[in-house]
Structures are given as C-alpha cells and as structure tokens.
C-alpha cells in the first residue's frame, strides 16, 4: 500500500456531519501516516487522464502489432502448406504450378 493513498476519516467524518468533517483526518501518504485538518489535495485529473490515454494508446499499438504478427505467421504457414501440395491436389483446387511458385516465393509480409 506504499504507492497508494488511503484516506481514513477520523471520528465519523464520512457520514456528512459538518462537525465531524472539521475533525482531523488521518492520511497515508507514501510511507507514513499524516494527520491533517485540510482535505487532501486531489490529484491533477488531467495528468491522470493523460497517463490513461498513453496507456490506452500503448495497449492499442501492442494489440495491432500482435495481430500483424499473427497474420504474418498464418501467411507463412499457409504458403508452406501450399508448397507441399502435389499436382493432383493443385488441380483439384484449380491453381497451376506457376501460381503456387509465385505465392510460395512471396515474403510473409506481402498479402
């Protein structure tokens, strides 16, 4: 709990009673407990939202990269499987040996 802030109202301040709200609050800030009569400073919500946007953007990039890697892997696997087909199976699916050669010799990143 060292990186989080925990706010514990002292003597019933949580129930909305004004007299109770003026009593000291006990805060956990970093590594120590602090007693204060002032409300704790609210973190800069713009900074928090900015950090959340950065994490969301990074997560989006990670997902796109992972999807790209999966597509590349499936292309390479499909081309390897296509290279192993014999003449009878190639005729059955309607492709020539030249078309197989062209497809098999494409790099995995080409669609």
PDB file of C-alpha atoms in Angstrom:
ATOM      1  CA  UNK A   1       0.000   0.000   0.000  1.00  0.00           C
ATOM      2  CA  UNK A   2       3.043   2.245  -0.157  1.00  0.00           C
ATOM      3  CA  UNK A   3       2.232   3.687  -3.613  1.00  0.00           C
ATOM      4  CA  UNK A   4      -1.467   4.311  -2.966  1.00  0.00           C
ATOM      5  CA  UNK A   5      -3.258   6.949  -0.939  1.00  0.00           C
ATOM      6  CA  UNK A   6      -5.643   5.755   1.706  1.00  0.00           C
ATOM      7  CA  UNK A   7      -7.907   8.299   3.369  1.00  0.00           C
ATOM      8  CA  UNK A   8      -9.425   7.381   6.694  1.00  0.00           C
ATOM      9  CA  UNK A   9     -11.812   9.966   8.156  1.00  0.00           C
ATOM     10  CA  UNK A  10     -11.367  10.370  11.870  1.00  0.00           C
ATOM     11  CA  UNK A  11     -14.378  10.060  14.178  1.00  0.00           C
ATOM     12  CA  UNK A  12     -17.288   9.762  11.752  1.00  0.00           C
ATOM     13  CA  UNK A  13     -16.433  12.376   9.111  1.00  0.00           C
ATOM     14  CA  UNK A  14     -17.654  10.022   6.416  1.00  0.00           C
ATOM     15  CA  UNK A  15     -21.323  10.432   7.397  1.00  0.00           C
ATOM     16  CA  UNK A  16     -21.517  14.049   6.134  1.00  0.00           C
ATOM     17  CA  UNK A  17     -21.730  15.628   9.584  1.00  0.00           C
ATOM     18  CA  UNK A  18     -20.127  19.138   9.399  1.00  0.00           C
ATOM     19  CA  UNK A  19     -18.759  18.968  12.922  1.00  0.00           C
ATOM     20  CA  UNK A  20     -17.220  15.619  12.196  1.00  0.00           C
ATOM     21  CA  UNK A  21     -15.777  16.921   8.926  1.00  0.00           C
ATOM     22  CA  UNK A  22     -13.744  19.544  10.836  1.00  0.00           C
ATOM     23  CA  UNK A  23     -12.034  16.888  12.876  1.00  0.00           C
ATOM     24  CA  UNK A  24      -8.569  15.807  11.755  1.00  0.00           C
ATOM     25  CA  UNK A  25      -8.214  13.206   9.029  1.00  0.00           C
ATOM     26  CA  UNK A  26      -5.548  10.554   9.044  1.00  0.00           C
ATOM     27  CA  UNK A  27      -3.928  10.134   5.617  1.00  0.00           C
ATOM     28  CA  UNK A  28      -1.490   7.577   4.343  1.00  0.00           C
ATOM     29  CA  UNK A  29       0.909   9.440   2.046  1.00  0.00           C
ATOM     30  CA  UNK A  30       3.674   7.362   0.577  1.00  0.00           C
ATOM     31  CA  UNK A  31       5.235   5.593   3.517  1.00  0.00           C
ATOM     32  CA  UNK A  32       3.849   7.465   6.515  1.00  0.00           C
ATOM     33  CA  UNK A  33       0.563   8.347   8.179  1.00  0.00           C
ATOM     34  CA  UNK A  34      -0.189  12.067   8.394  1.00  0.00           C
ATOM     35  CA  UNK A  35      -2.889  13.798  10.419  1.00  0.00           C
ATOM     36  CA  UNK A  36      -4.406  16.895   8.849  1.00  0.00           C
ATOM     37  CA  UNK A  37      -7.476  19.102   9.117  1.00  0.00           C
ATOM     38  CA  UNK A  38      -7.438  20.006   5.434  1.00  0.00           C
ATOM     39  CA  UNK A  39      -8.934  17.878   2.729  1.00  0.00           C
ATOM     40  CA  UNK A  40      -6.294  16.002   0.786  1.00  0.00           C
ATOM     41  CA  UNK A  41      -5.166  17.521  -2.490  1.00  0.00           C
ATOM     42  CA  UNK A  42      -6.968  15.981  -5.416  1.00  0.00           C
ATOM     43  CA  UNK A  43      -4.521  14.613  -7.974  1.00  0.00           C
ATOM     44  CA  UNK A  44      -4.402  16.547 -11.214  1.00  0.00           C
ATOM     45  CA  UNK A  45      -7.109  14.720 -13.117  1.00  0.00           C
ATOM     46  CA  UNK A  46      -5.759  15.988 -16.420  1.00  0.00           C
ATOM     47  CA  UNK A  47      -2.463  14.263 -15.686  1.00  0.00           C
ATOM     48  CA  UNK A  48      -4.246  11.067 -14.681  1.00  0.00           C
ATOM     49  CA  UNK A  49      -6.342  11.158 -17.842  1.00  0.00           C
ATOM     50  CA  UNK A  50      -3.222  11.863 -19.899  1.00  0.00           C
ATOM     51  CA  UNK A  51      -1.465   8.861 -18.442  1.00  0.00           C
ATOM     52  CA  UNK A  52      -4.541   6.723 -19.053  1.00  0.00           C
ATOM     53  CA  UNK A  53      -4.610   7.868 -22.686  1.00  0.00           C
ATOM     54  CA  UNK A  54      -0.937   6.990 -23.079  1.00  0.00           C
ATOM     55  CA  UNK A  55      -1.544   3.518 -21.650  1.00  0.00           C
ATOM     56  CA  UNK A  56      -4.588   3.072 -23.894  1.00  0.00           C
ATOM     57  CA  UNK A  57      -2.573   4.125 -26.944  1.00  0.00           C
ATOM     58  CA  UNK A  58       0.253   1.757 -25.995  1.00  0.00           C
ATOM     59  CA  UNK A  59      -2.219  -1.066 -25.491  1.00  0.00           C
ATOM     60  CA  UNK A  60      -3.701  -0.324 -28.916  1.00  0.00           C
ATOM     61  CA  UNK A  61      -0.254  -0.446 -30.512  1.00  0.00           C
ATOM     62  CA  UNK A  62       0.546  -3.724 -28.765  1.00  0.00           C
ATOM     63  CA  UNK A  63      -2.722  -5.255 -29.996  1.00  0.00           C
ATOM     64  CA  UNK A  64      -2.090  -4.096 -33.568  1.00  0.00           C
ATOM     65  CA  UNK A  65       1.462  -5.481 -33.534  1.00  0.00           C
ATOM     66  CA  UNK A  66       0.234  -8.793 -32.130  1.00  0.00           C
ATOM     67  CA  UNK A  67      -2.468  -9.011 -34.815  1.00  0.00           C
ATOM     68  CA  UNK A  68       0.100  -8.246 -37.507  1.00  0.00           C
ATOM     69  CA  UNK A  69       2.395 -10.998 -36.209  1.00  0.00           C
ATOM     70  CA  UNK A  70      -0.482 -13.482 -36.229  1.00  0.00           C
ATOM     71  CA  UNK A  71      -1.369 -12.569 -39.827  1.00  0.00           C
ATOM     72  CA  UNK A  72       2.257 -12.920 -40.909  1.00  0.00           C
ATOM     73  CA  UNK A  73       2.534 -16.301 -39.190  1.00  0.00           C
ATOM     74  CA  UNK A  74      -0.655 -17.576 -40.833  1.00  0.00           C
ATOM     75  CA  UNK A  75       0.519 -16.393 -44.275  1.00  0.00           C
ATOM     76  CA  UNK A  76       3.861 -18.156 -43.878  1.00  0.00           C
ATOM     77  CA  UNK A  77       2.160 -21.313 -42.623  1.00  0.00           C
ATOM     78  CA  UNK A  78      -0.362 -21.297 -45.474  1.00  0.00           C
ATOM     79  CA  UNK A  79       2.367 -20.800 -48.057  1.00  0.00           C
ATOM     80  CA  UNK A  80       4.392 -23.666 -46.596  1.00  0.00           C
ATOM     81  CA  UNK A  81       1.297 -25.872 -46.771  1.00  0.00           C
ATOM     82  CA  UNK A  82       0.648 -24.757 -50.358  1.00  0.00           C
ATOM     83  CA  UNK A  83       4.225 -25.693 -51.297  1.00  0.00           C
ATOM     84  CA  UNK A  84       3.672 -29.269 -50.089  1.00  0.00           C
ATOM     85  CA  UNK A  85       0.608 -29.916 -52.308  1.00  0.00           C
ATOM     86  CA  UNK A  86       1.084 -32.442 -55.070  1.00  0.00           C
ATOM     87  CA  UNK A  87      -0.107 -31.937 -58.677  1.00  0.00           C
ATOM     88  CA  UNK A  88      -3.416 -33.760 -58.120  1.00  0.00           C
ATOM     89  CA  UNK A  89      -4.401 -31.528 -55.174  1.00  0.00           C
ATOM     90  CA  UNK A  90      -3.320 -28.369 -57.039  1.00  0.00           C
ATOM     91  CA  UNK A  91      -5.534 -29.363 -59.986  1.00  0.00           C
ATOM     92  CA  UNK A  92      -8.356 -30.100 -57.563  1.00  0.00           C
ATOM     93  CA  UNK A  93      -8.303 -26.555 -56.146  1.00  0.00           C
ATOM     94  CA  UNK A  94      -7.708 -25.035 -59.582  1.00  0.00           C
ATOM     95  CA  UNK A  95      -4.249 -23.475 -59.366  1.00  0.00           C
ATOM     96  CA  UNK A  96      -1.233 -24.027 -61.563  1.00  0.00           C
ATOM     97  CA  UNK A  97       2.319 -24.793 -60.543  1.00  0.00           C
ATOM     98  CA  UNK A  98       3.349 -21.266 -61.608  1.00  0.00           C
ATOM     99  CA  UNK A  99       0.706 -19.710 -59.309  1.00  0.00           C
ATOM    100  CA  UNK A 100       1.928 -21.892 -56.450  1.00  0.00           C
ATOM    101  CA  UNK A 101       5.523 -20.839 -57.117  1.00  0.00           C
ATOM    102  CA  UNK A 102       4.567 -17.150 -57.171  1.00  0.00           C
ATOM    103  CA  UNK A 103       2.600 -17.419 -53.916  1.00  0.00           C
ATOM    104  CA  UNK A 104       5.224 -19.511 -52.091  1.00  0.00           C
ATOM    105  CA  UNK A 105       8.046 -17.125 -53.027  1.00  0.00           C
ATOM    106  CA  UNK A 106       6.288 -14.030 -51.677  1.00  0.00           C
ATOM    107  CA  UNK A 107       7.676 -12.636 -48.430  1.00  0.00           C
ATOM    108  CA  UNK A 108       5.456 -13.318 -45.408  1.00  0.00           C
ATOM    109  CA  UNK A 109       4.657  -9.603 -45.000  1.00  0.00           C
ATOM    110  CA  UNK A 110       3.140  -9.347 -48.516  1.00  0.00           C
ATOM    111  CA  UNK A 111      -0.553 -10.088 -48.788  1.00  0.00           C
TER     112      UNK A 111
END
